[in-house]
XYZ file of C-alpha atoms in Angstrom:
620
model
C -8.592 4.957 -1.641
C -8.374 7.521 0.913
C -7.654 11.082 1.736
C -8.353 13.001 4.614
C -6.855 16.552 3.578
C -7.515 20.226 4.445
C -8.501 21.113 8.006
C -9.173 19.908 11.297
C -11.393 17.420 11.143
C -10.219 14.941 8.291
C -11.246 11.639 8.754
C -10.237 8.705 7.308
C -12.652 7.363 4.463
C -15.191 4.588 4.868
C -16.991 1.920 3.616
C -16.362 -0.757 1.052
C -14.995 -0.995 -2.588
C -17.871 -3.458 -4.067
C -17.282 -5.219 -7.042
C -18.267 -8.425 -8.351
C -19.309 -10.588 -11.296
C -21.648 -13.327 -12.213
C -19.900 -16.367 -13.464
C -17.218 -17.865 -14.221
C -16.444 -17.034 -17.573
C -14.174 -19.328 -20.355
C -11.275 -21.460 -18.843
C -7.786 -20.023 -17.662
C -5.658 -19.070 -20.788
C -3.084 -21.738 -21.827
C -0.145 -20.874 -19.636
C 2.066 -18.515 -19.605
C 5.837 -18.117 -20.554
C 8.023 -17.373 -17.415
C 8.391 -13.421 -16.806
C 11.211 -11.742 -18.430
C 14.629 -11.860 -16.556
C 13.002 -13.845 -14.014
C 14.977 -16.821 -12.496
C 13.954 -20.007 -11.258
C 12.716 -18.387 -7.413
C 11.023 -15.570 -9.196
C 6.861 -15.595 -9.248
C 6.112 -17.884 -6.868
C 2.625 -17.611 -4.766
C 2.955 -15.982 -1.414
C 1.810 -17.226 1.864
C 1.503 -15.881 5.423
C 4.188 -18.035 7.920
C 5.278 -16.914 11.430
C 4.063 -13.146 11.301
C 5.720 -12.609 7.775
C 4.711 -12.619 4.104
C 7.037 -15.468 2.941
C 7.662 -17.251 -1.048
C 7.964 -21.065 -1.659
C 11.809 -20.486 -1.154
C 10.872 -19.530 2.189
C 11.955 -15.922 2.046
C 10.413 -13.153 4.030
C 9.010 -10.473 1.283
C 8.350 -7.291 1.741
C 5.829 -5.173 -0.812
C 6.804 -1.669 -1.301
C 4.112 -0.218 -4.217
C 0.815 1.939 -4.863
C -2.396 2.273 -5.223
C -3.833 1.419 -8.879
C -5.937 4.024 -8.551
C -8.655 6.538 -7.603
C -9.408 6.742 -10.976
C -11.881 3.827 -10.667
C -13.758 5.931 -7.661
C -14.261 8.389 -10.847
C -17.220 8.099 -13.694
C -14.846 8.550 -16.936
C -13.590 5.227 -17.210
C -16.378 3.683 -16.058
C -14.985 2.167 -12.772
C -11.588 1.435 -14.287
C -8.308 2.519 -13.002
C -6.998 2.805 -16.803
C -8.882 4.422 -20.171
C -6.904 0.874 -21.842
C -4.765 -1.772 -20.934
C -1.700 0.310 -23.340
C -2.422 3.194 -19.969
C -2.157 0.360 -18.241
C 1.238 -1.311 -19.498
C 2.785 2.140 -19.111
C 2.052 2.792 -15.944
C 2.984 -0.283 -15.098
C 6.106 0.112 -16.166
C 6.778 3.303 -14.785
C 5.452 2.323 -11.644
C 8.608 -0.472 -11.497
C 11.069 1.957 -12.714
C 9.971 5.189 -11.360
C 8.454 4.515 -8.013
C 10.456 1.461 -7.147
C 7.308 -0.316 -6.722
C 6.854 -4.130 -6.662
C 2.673 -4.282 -5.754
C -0.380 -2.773 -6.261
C -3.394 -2.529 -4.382
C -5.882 -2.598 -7.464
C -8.951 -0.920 -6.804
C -12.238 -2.491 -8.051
C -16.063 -0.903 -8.032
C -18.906 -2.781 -7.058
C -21.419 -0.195 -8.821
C -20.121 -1.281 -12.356
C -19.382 -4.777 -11.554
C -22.882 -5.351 -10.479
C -24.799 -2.414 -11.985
C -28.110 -4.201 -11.581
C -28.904 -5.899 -8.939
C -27.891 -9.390 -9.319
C -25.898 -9.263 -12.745
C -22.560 -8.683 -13.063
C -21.138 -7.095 -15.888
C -18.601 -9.520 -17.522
C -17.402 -7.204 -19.918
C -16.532 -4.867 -17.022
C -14.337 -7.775 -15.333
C -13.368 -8.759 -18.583
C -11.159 -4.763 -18.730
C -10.119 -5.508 -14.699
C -8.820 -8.469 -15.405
C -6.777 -7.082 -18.971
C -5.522 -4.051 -16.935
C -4.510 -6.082 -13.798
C -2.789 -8.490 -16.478
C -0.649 -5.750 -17.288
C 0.703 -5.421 -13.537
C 1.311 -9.124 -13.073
C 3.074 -9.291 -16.500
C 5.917 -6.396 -15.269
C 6.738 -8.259 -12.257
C 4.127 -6.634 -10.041
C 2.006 -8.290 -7.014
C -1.607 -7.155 -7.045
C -4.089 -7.080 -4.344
C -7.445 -6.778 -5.216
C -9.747 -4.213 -3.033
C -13.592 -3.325 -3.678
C -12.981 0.102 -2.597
C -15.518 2.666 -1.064
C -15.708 6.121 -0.079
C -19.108 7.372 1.367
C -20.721 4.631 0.541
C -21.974 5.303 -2.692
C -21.893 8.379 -5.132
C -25.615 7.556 -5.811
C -26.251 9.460 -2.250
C -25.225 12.488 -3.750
C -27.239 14.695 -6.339
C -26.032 17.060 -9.177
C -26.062 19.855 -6.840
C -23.754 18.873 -4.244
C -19.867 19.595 -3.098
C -19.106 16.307 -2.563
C -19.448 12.646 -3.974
C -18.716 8.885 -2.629
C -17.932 5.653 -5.144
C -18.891 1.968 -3.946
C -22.785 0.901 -3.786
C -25.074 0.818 -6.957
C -27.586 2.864 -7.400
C -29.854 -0.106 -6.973
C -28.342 -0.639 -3.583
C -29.446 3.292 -2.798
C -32.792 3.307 -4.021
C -33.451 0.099 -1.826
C -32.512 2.174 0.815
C -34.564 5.157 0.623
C -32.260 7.635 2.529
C -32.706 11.252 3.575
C -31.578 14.162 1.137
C -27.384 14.495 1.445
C -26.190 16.680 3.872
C -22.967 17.244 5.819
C -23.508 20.618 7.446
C -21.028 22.891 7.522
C -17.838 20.395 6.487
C -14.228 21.837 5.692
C -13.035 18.261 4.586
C -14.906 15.505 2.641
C -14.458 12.814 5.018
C -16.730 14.996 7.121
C -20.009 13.189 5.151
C -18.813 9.928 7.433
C -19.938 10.852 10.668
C -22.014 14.331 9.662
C -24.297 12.691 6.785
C -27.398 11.386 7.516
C -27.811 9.131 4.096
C -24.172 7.835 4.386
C -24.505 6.981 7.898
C -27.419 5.221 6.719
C -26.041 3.563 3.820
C -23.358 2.061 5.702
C -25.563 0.610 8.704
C -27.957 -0.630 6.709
C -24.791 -2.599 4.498
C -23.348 -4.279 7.909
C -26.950 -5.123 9.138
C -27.051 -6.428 5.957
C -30.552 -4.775 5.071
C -32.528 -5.674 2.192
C -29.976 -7.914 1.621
C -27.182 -5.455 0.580
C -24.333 -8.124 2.199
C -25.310 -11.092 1.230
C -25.875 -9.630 -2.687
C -22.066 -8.018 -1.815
C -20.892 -10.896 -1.114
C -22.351 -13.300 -4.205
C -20.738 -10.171 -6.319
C -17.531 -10.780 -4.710
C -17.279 -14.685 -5.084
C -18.119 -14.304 -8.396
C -15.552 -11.413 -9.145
C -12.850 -13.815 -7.487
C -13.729 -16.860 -9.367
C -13.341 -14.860 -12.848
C -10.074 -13.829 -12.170
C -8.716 -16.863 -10.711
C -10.227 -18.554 -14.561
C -9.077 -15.898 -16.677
C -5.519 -15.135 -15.699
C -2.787 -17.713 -16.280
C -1.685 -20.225 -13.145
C 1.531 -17.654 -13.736
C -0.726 -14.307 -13.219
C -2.516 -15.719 -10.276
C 0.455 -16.895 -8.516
C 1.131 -13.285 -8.748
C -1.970 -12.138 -6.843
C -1.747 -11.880 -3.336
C -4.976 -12.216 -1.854
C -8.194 -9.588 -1.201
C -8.705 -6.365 0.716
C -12.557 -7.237 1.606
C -13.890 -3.271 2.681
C -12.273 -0.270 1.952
C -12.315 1.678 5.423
C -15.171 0.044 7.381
C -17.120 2.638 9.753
C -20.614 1.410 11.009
C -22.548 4.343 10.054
C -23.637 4.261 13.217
C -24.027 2.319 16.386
C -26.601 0.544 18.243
C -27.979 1.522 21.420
C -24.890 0.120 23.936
C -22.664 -0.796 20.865
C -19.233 0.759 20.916
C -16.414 0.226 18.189
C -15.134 -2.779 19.834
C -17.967 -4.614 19.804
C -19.490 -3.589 16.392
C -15.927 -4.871 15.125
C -16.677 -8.219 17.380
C -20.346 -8.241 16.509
C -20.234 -7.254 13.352
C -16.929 -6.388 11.393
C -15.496 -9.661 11.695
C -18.524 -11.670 10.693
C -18.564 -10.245 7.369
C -14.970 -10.356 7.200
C -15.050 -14.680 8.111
C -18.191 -14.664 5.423
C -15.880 -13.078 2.563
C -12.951 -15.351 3.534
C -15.520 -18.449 3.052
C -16.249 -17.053 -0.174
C -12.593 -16.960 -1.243
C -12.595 -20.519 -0.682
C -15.467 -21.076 -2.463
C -14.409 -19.183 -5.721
C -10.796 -20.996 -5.488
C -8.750 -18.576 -3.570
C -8.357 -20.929 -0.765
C -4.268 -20.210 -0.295
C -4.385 -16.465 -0.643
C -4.967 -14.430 2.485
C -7.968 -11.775 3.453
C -6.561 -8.226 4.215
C -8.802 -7.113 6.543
C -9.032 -3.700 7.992
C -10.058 -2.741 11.231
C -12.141 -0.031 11.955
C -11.476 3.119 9.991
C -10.336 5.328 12.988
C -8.680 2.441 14.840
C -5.367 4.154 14.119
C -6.272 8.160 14.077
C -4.440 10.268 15.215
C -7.118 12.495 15.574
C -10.480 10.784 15.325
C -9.596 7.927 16.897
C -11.723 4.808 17.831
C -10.834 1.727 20.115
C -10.492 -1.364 17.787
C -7.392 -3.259 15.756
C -9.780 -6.602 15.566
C -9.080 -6.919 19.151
C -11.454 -9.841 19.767
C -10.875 -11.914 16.421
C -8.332 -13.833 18.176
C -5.560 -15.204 16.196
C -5.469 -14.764 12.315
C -3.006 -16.803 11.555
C -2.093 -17.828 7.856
C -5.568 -16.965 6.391
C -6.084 -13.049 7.450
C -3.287 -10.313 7.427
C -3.991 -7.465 9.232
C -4.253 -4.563 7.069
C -4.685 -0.730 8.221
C -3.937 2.926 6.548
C -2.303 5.581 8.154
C -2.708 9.443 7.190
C -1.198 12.257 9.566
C -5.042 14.129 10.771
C -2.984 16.450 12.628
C -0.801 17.523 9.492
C -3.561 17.315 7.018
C -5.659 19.664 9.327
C -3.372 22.847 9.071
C -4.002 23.353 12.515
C -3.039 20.794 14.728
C 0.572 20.463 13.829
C 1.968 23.520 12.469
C 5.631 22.681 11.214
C 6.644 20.024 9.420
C 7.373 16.346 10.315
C 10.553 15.152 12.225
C 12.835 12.266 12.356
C 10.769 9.220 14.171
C 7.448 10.982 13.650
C 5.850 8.320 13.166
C 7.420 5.656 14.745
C 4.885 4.924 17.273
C 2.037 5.096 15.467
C 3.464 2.279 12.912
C 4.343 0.377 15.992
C 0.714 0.373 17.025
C 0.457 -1.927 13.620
C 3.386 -4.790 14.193
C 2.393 -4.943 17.580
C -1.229 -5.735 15.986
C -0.392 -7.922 13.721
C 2.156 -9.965 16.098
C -1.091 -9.660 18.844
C -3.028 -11.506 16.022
C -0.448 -14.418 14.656
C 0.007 -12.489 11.807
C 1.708 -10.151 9.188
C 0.624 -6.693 8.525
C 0.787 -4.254 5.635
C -0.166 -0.705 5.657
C -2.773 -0.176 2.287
C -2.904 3.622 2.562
C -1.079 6.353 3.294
C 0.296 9.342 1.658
C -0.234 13.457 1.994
C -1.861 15.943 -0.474
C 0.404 17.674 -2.611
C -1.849 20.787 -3.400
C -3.646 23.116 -0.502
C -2.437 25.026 2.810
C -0.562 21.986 3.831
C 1.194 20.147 0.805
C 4.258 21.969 1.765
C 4.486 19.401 4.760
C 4.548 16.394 2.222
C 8.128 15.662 1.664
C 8.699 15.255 5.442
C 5.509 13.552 5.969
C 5.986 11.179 3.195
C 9.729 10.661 4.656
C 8.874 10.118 7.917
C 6.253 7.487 6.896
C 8.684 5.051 4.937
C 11.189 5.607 7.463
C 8.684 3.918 10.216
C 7.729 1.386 8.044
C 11.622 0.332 7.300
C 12.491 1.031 11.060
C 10.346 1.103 14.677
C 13.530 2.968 15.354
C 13.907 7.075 14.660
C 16.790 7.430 12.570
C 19.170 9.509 15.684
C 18.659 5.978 17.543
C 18.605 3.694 14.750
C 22.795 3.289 15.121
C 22.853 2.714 18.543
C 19.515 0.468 18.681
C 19.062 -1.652 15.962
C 17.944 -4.649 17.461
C 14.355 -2.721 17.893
C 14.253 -1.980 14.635
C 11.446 -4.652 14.264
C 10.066 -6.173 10.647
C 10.051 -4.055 7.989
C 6.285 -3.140 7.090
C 4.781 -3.674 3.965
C 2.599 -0.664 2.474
C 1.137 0.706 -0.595
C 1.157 4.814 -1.191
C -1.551 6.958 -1.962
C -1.633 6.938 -5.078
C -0.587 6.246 -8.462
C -2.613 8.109 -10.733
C -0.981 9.185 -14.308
C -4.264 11.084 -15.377
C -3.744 13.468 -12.319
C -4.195 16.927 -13.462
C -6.068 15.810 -16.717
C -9.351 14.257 -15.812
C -12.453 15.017 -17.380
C -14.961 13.720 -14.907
C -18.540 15.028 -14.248
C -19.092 15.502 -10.850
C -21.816 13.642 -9.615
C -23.422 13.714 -13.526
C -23.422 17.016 -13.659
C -22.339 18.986 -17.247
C -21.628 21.671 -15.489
C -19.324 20.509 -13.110
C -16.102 18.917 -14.853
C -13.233 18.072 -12.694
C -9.911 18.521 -14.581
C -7.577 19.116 -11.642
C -5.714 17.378 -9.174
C -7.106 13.584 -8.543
C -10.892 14.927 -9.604
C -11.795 13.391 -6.568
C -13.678 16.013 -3.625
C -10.923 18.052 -4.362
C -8.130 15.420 -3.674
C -4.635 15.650 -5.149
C -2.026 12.510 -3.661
C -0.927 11.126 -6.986
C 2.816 10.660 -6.744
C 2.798 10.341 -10.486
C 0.999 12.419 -13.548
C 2.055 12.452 -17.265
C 3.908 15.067 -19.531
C 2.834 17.085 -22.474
C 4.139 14.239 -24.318
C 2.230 11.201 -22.250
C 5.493 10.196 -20.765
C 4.859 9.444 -16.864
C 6.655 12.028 -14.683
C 6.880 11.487 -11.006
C 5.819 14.701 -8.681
C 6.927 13.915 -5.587
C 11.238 13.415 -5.207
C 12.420 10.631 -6.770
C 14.993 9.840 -3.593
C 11.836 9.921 -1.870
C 10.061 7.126 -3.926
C 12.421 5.117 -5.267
C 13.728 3.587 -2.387
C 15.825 0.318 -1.094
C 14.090 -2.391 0.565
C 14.528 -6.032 1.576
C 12.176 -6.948 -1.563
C 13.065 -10.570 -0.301
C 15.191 -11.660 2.709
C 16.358 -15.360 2.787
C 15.948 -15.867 6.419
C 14.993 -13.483 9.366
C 15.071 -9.525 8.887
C 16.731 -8.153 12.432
C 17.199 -4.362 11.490
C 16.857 -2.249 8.343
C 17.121 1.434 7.583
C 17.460 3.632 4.769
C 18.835 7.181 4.494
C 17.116 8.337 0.891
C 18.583 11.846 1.810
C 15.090 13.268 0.058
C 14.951 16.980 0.130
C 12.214 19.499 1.297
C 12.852 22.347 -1.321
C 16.576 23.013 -1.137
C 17.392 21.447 1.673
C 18.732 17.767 1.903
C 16.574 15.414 4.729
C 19.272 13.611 6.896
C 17.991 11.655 10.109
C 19.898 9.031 9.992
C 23.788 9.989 9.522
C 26.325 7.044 9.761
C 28.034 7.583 13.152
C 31.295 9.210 13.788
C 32.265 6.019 15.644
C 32.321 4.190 12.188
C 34.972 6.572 10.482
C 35.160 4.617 7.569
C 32.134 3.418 6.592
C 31.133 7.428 7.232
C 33.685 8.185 4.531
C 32.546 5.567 2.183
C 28.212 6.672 2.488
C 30.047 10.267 2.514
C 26.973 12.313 1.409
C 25.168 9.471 -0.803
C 22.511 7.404 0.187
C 22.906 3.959 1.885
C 20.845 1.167 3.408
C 21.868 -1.520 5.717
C 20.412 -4.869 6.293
C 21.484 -7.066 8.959
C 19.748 -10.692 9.007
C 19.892 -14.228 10.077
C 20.070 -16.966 7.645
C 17.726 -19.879 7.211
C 19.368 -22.457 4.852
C 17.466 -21.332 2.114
C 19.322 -21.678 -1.493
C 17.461 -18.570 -3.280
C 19.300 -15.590 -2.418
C 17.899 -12.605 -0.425
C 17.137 -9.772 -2.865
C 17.174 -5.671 -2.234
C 15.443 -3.399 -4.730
C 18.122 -1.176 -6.515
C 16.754 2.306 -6.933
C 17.565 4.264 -10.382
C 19.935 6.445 -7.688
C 21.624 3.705 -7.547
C 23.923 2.607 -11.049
C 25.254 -1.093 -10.988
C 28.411 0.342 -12.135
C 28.600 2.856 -8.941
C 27.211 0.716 -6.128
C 29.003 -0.601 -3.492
C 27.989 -3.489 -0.979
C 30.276 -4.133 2.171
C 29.035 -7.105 3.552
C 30.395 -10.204 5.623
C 29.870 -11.915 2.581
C 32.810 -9.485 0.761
C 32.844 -6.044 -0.484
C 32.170 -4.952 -4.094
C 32.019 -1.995 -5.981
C 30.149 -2.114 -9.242
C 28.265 -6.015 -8.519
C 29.104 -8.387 -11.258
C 26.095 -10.059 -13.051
C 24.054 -12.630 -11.685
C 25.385 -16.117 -11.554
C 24.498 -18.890 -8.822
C 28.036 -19.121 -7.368
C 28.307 -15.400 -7.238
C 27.677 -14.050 -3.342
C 27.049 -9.989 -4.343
C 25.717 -9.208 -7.768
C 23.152 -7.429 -9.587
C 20.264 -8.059 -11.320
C 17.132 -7.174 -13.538
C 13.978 -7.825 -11.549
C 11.733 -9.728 -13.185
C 8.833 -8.703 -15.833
C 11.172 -6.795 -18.109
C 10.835 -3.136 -16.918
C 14.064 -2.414 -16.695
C 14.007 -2.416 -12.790
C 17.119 -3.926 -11.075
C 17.929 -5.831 -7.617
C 20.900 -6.491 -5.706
C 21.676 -10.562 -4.867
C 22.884 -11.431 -1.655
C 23.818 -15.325 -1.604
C 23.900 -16.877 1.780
C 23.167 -20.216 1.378
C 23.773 -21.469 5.232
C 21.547 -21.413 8.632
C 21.513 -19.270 11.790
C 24.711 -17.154 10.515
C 24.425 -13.472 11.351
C 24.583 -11.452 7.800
C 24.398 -7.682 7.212
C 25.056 -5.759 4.242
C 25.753 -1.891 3.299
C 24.461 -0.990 0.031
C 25.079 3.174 -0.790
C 26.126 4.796 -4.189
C 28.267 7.891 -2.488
C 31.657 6.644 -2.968
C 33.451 6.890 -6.372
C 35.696 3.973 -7.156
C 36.460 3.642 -3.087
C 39.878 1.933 -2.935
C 40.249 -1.661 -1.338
C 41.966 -0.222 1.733
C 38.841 1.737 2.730
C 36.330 -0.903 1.923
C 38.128 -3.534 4.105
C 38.465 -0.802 7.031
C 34.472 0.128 6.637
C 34.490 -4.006 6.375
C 35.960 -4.131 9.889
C 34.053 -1.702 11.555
C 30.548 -2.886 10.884
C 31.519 -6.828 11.557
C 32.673 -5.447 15.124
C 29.358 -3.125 15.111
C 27.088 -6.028 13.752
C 28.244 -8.345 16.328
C 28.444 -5.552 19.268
C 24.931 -4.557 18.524
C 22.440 -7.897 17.258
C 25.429 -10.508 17.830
C-alpha cells in the first residue's frame, strides 16, 4: 500500500509485497454456479487488446475499486487483510454498494507466506484464497500484489517510530544490516532513501543476494499456482493478473547507475523472470502489472524512469503506477486546496506511458490522509484525482474539448480498510506500543471506509465522492467521458464541470444534480456497454438522453431493450445502466444525471437535440 503523508519530504513507499506458497495444493473445486444477476457477458476473463483492458465480448472495461488492505502490512491478522472470510463477505459487499467499486488490488505478504525460508505456509494461502473468494463471489475483479513497505518490518526493533511489512525475518538475518536509523524524518517514507538497513535490504533483493530473488520468486510461482487450483474456473476468470513489487526503489545505486538504467538493468529483469513464472504456475493469459520506479511519477521526489527501455509490453504487461500529491501531503509545498484539472497532467504522464509501451495502464494507488495538518485538502484532492482519471481534460475545458478527453484510466484508492480506527496491533512486537488509531500503520489514516458501533461499514469520505459513474464496460471505443459528482468540501458543493449555457436544455435537465456523459464509437459487438449506477442515482429517478432515445426511470433489462437498468452481478445489490448498440463505427453518446424530477417529453427531446448537434460538432 502506500502513503506518503505529513510534511515535505513524503515519498512514495518501496519495495515488494512477497508472498508465496509451496505447492499446489488439492484440485480446483467442482465449478461454480454463475454469479447472481449475472447475464450471459458477465464474468468473463480479461485480456489486454490495443492499449485497453477488453472482455471476450470485446468490450473496453474499466476498473474503478480499492485496495484490500493495509491490514495485511499489520501483525494482528497475521498477514491477512480480514480477521475471517464473514469480514471479508461484508466488506465485500459494502465495497460494491458503498464505494461503487468493481476490483480490488488484494494485498498479499511474503513474510507469512514463506515464514521459513523455503516453506510456504499452506494454511496461510489456504485464508488468502477464502477471503479473496469472497471478492470474486460479489462480482469483484481482484489483482493480486505481494506488497512491501521498507522492505521488511524485521529491520525495525521494539524501540523504534517506524516499521516496514514484506521480507521474512529469515530474509533479514541473511542480510546482516546495520541498526535502523532514519535521522531526523518528519514522514515514514523518509526510511527509503535515509535508512541504512532498508537501503540495504532492498539492494541486496534486486542483486538478488543470498538468493533473496530467486527464493521470491519460487514463493511467488507457488502462491500463483495455489490459487489458480483452489478457486473455481468461475473465480479465476475473475482474477486479473499480478502486481509483481509493491513500489520498487533500488536501495541504492551502483557506481554510474542512474534510475533509468537500474530499471533497464535491473527492474525489468525481475519483472520478465516473474512473468515466466506466471506461465509456469498457469497464469499464462493474465497480464503482469508492473510498476516503474517508485518516484517515476513524483511530484516532488521525482526520478527519470516509466520502463522507458522495456520496449513494447504489449498484451502480457500493463503498465501500472500510483500517484499521491507530495506537494499536498507535505503541508508546505501547496498551501490551498486542489483545483479543477489539478491533476490532469500528471495522469497524462501515465496514458501517454502506457500508449509509449503498446499497452493499457491502471493507476494501483492513490488517495490522501484523512487525519493530520493536511486532511482538510482531501475532498479536493480525492476529486481532482478521479476527475483526471475519467478525463485528460479539466472540467472548464472538458465542454468545449472533448475529443482530448483520452481513455478513461483504471485505478484502485487508497484504501479500504473497515478495521480503521479499531486495530489492536503491536508495533513492531512491542506490548507497549498498541496501535488502535487511524490505519495502525506509521501513523497512516487513508481508509475511505471504517465500521459503526454496530459493525455496519460506514464510508468516511463523501459518498458523491466515491460512488461514482463510470464506463464499467464500453462496447466499442471510449472517445470522451466526464463526471460531475458535485462532492462537497464541508458546506460547499465542488462544481468544475457545469453543463454549458450554450446547451439550455440539457442545463435545465442536470439542473443542480449530478450527470455523466459518454460519447463512443461502436464495434458490432452484441453485449451492451454498461455504466455503474451510483446509490445517488435511483432507477426510478434516472434519466438517460441518448441517440439511442431518452428515458426517465430505465425499464428492466431485456435483450431488445436499448436503455435499461440492471443489478450488477454477484448479488450485492449494486446496479448498472445498459446501453444496447448492437452496430459498427456509429457515433453514440449518452447523458446519464438524477437532477430532474419527472422531466417532461418536450424537454428531454430539446436536451435530445442539442447534444446530437454538440456530439457531432465536437467528435463527429
Amino acid at each position: 500500500m502506500r502513503n506518503i503523508r505529513a510534511r515535505l519530504l513524503a515519498v512514495l513507499v518501496v519495495l515488494c509485497g512477497l508472498c508465496g506458497f509451496l505447492t499446489v495444493a488439492g484440485s480446483p473445486t467442482a465449478g461454480a454456479a454463475t454469479l447472481p444477476d449475472s447475464f450471459p457477458f458477465d464474468g468473463t476473463a480479461l485480456t489486454v487488446s490495443g492499449g485497453r483492458f477488453v472482455d471476450a465480448s470485446g468490450r473496453e472495461v474499466v476498473l474503478r475499486g480499492y485496495n484490500v488492505s493495509g491490514e495485511t502490512k499489520l501483525a494482528e491478522n497475521k498477514g491477512l487483510p480480514f480477521a475471517s472470510v464473514a469480514d471479508a463477505r461484508k466488506s465485500a459487499t459494502a465495497l460494491r454498494v458503498l464505494g461503487g467499486g468493481n476490483s480490488v488490488r488484494f494485498l498479499l505478504s511474503w513474510a507469512y507466506a514463506e515464514p521459513v525460508k523455503g516453506q510456504v505456509d499452506t494454511a496461510y494461502l489456504a485464508s488468502v484464497t477464502a477471503q479473496m473468494q469472497a471478492f470474486l463471489d460479489a462480482g469483484i475483479r481482484v489483482y493480486p500484489d505481494f506488497h512491501q513497505d521498507l522492505y521488511s518490518r524485521y529491520l525495525f526493533n521494539s524501540g523504534s517510530w517506524y516499521t516496514g511489512d514484506g521480507a521474512p525475518a529469515w530474509a533479514v538475518a541473511l542480510g546482516g544490516y546495520p541498526a535502523e536509523s532514519c535521522g531526523i524524518c518528519f514522514v515514514w517514507g523518509q526510511n527509503i532513501t535515509q535508512n541504512g538497513a532498508v537501503k540495504a535490504g532492498q539492494y541486496d533483493f534486486w542483486h538478488n543476494n543470498h538468493g533473496l530473488q530467486d527464493s521470491f520468486l519460487v514463493t511467488a510461482q507457488k502462491t500463483m499456482a495455489y490459487l489458480k487450483a483452489n478457486l473455481t474456473a468461475e473465480q479465476f476468470a475473475g482474477v486479473l493478473g499480478f502486481d509483481p513489487y509493491n513500489e520498487p526503489y533500488a536501495g541504492s545505486y551502483d557506481s554510474g547507475q542512474n534510475s533509468r538504467t537500474w530499471e533497464r538493468d535491473l527492474l525489468w529483469p525481475f519483472y520478465v523472470k516473474f512473468r515466466a513464472r506466471m506461465d509456469a504456475a498457469g497464469w499464462t493469459d493474465k497480464p503482469a502489472l508492473v510498476e516503474p520506479n517508485l518516484f517515476w511519477n513524483g511530484n516532488v521526489s521525482k526520478e527519470e524512469g516509466g520502463l522507458l527501455d522495456a520496449g513494447t509490453l504489449g498484451s502480457r504487461y500493463v503498465f501500472n503506477t500510483h500517484f499521491y500529491d507530495q506537494k499536498a501531503i507535505s503541508g508546505i509545498l501547496m498551501w490551498g486546496n486542489a483545483a479543477d484539472g489539478q491533476y490532469v497532467t500528471d495522469f497524462g504522464a501515465v496514458r501517454d506511458r502506457a500508449a509509449a509501451t503498446g499497452t493499457t495502464a491502471i493507476v494501483s494507488e492513490f488517495g490522501h490522509p484523512l487525519n493530520g495538518s493536511t486532511a482538510g485538502k482531501a475532498p479536493t484532492v480525492l476529486k481532482a484525482m478521479y476527475q483526471a482519471l475519467d478525463s485528460r481534460v479539466k472540467g472548464a475545458d472538458w465542454w468545449t474539448a472533448p475529443a482530448s478527453s483520452g481513455p478513461v484510466l483504471s485505478g484502485s484508492q487508497w484504501q479500504w480498510d473497515i478495521y480503521n480506527g479499531r486495530h489492536h496491533e503491536l508495533m513492531n512486537g512491542n506490548a507497549d506500543k498498541v496501535l488502535t488509531t487511524g490505519d495502525a500503520w506509521n501513523d497512516e489514516d487513508l481508509s475511505a471506509v471504517r465500521l459503526d458501533d454496530s459493525g455496519a461499514a460506514t464510508l468516511r469520505q463523501d459518498a458523491r465522492l466515491l460512488d461514482r459513474v463510470y464506463p464499467s464496460a464500453t462496447s466499442g471505443t471510449t472517445l470522451a467521458f466526464t463526471y460531475e459528482d458535485r462532492s462537497r468540501d464541508g458546506s460547499t458543493t465542488l462544481t468544475w464541470n457545469p453543463v454549458p449555457s450554450s446547451l439550455p436544455s440539457t442545463r435545465q435537465l442536470v439542473g443542480s444534480g449530478q450527470y455523466a456523459l459518454l460519447v463512443w464509437r461502436s464495434n458490432g459487438g452484441t453485449a451492451p456497454t454498461e455504466l455503474h449506477l451510483p446509490a445517488s442515482f435511483p432507477t426510478a429517478t434516472t434519466t438517460v438522453v441518448s441517440d439511442l432515445g431518452t428515458v426517465y426511470a430505465p425499464p428492466a433489462y431485456t435483450s431488445a431493450t436499448k436503455i435499461a437498468a440492471a443489478p450488477e452481478p454477484g448479488g450485492t445489490g449494486s446496479r448498472r445502466l445498459l446501453l444496447a448498440a448492437p452496430d459498427t463505427g456509429t457515433l453514440h453518446y449518452a447523458l446519464v444525471t438524477n437532477g430532474a424530477t419527472a422531466p417532461s417529453a418536450t424537454l428531454l427531446a430539446a436536451a435530445r437535440g442539442e447534444l446530437s448537434t454538440w456530439v457531432t460538432q465536437k467528435l463527429g
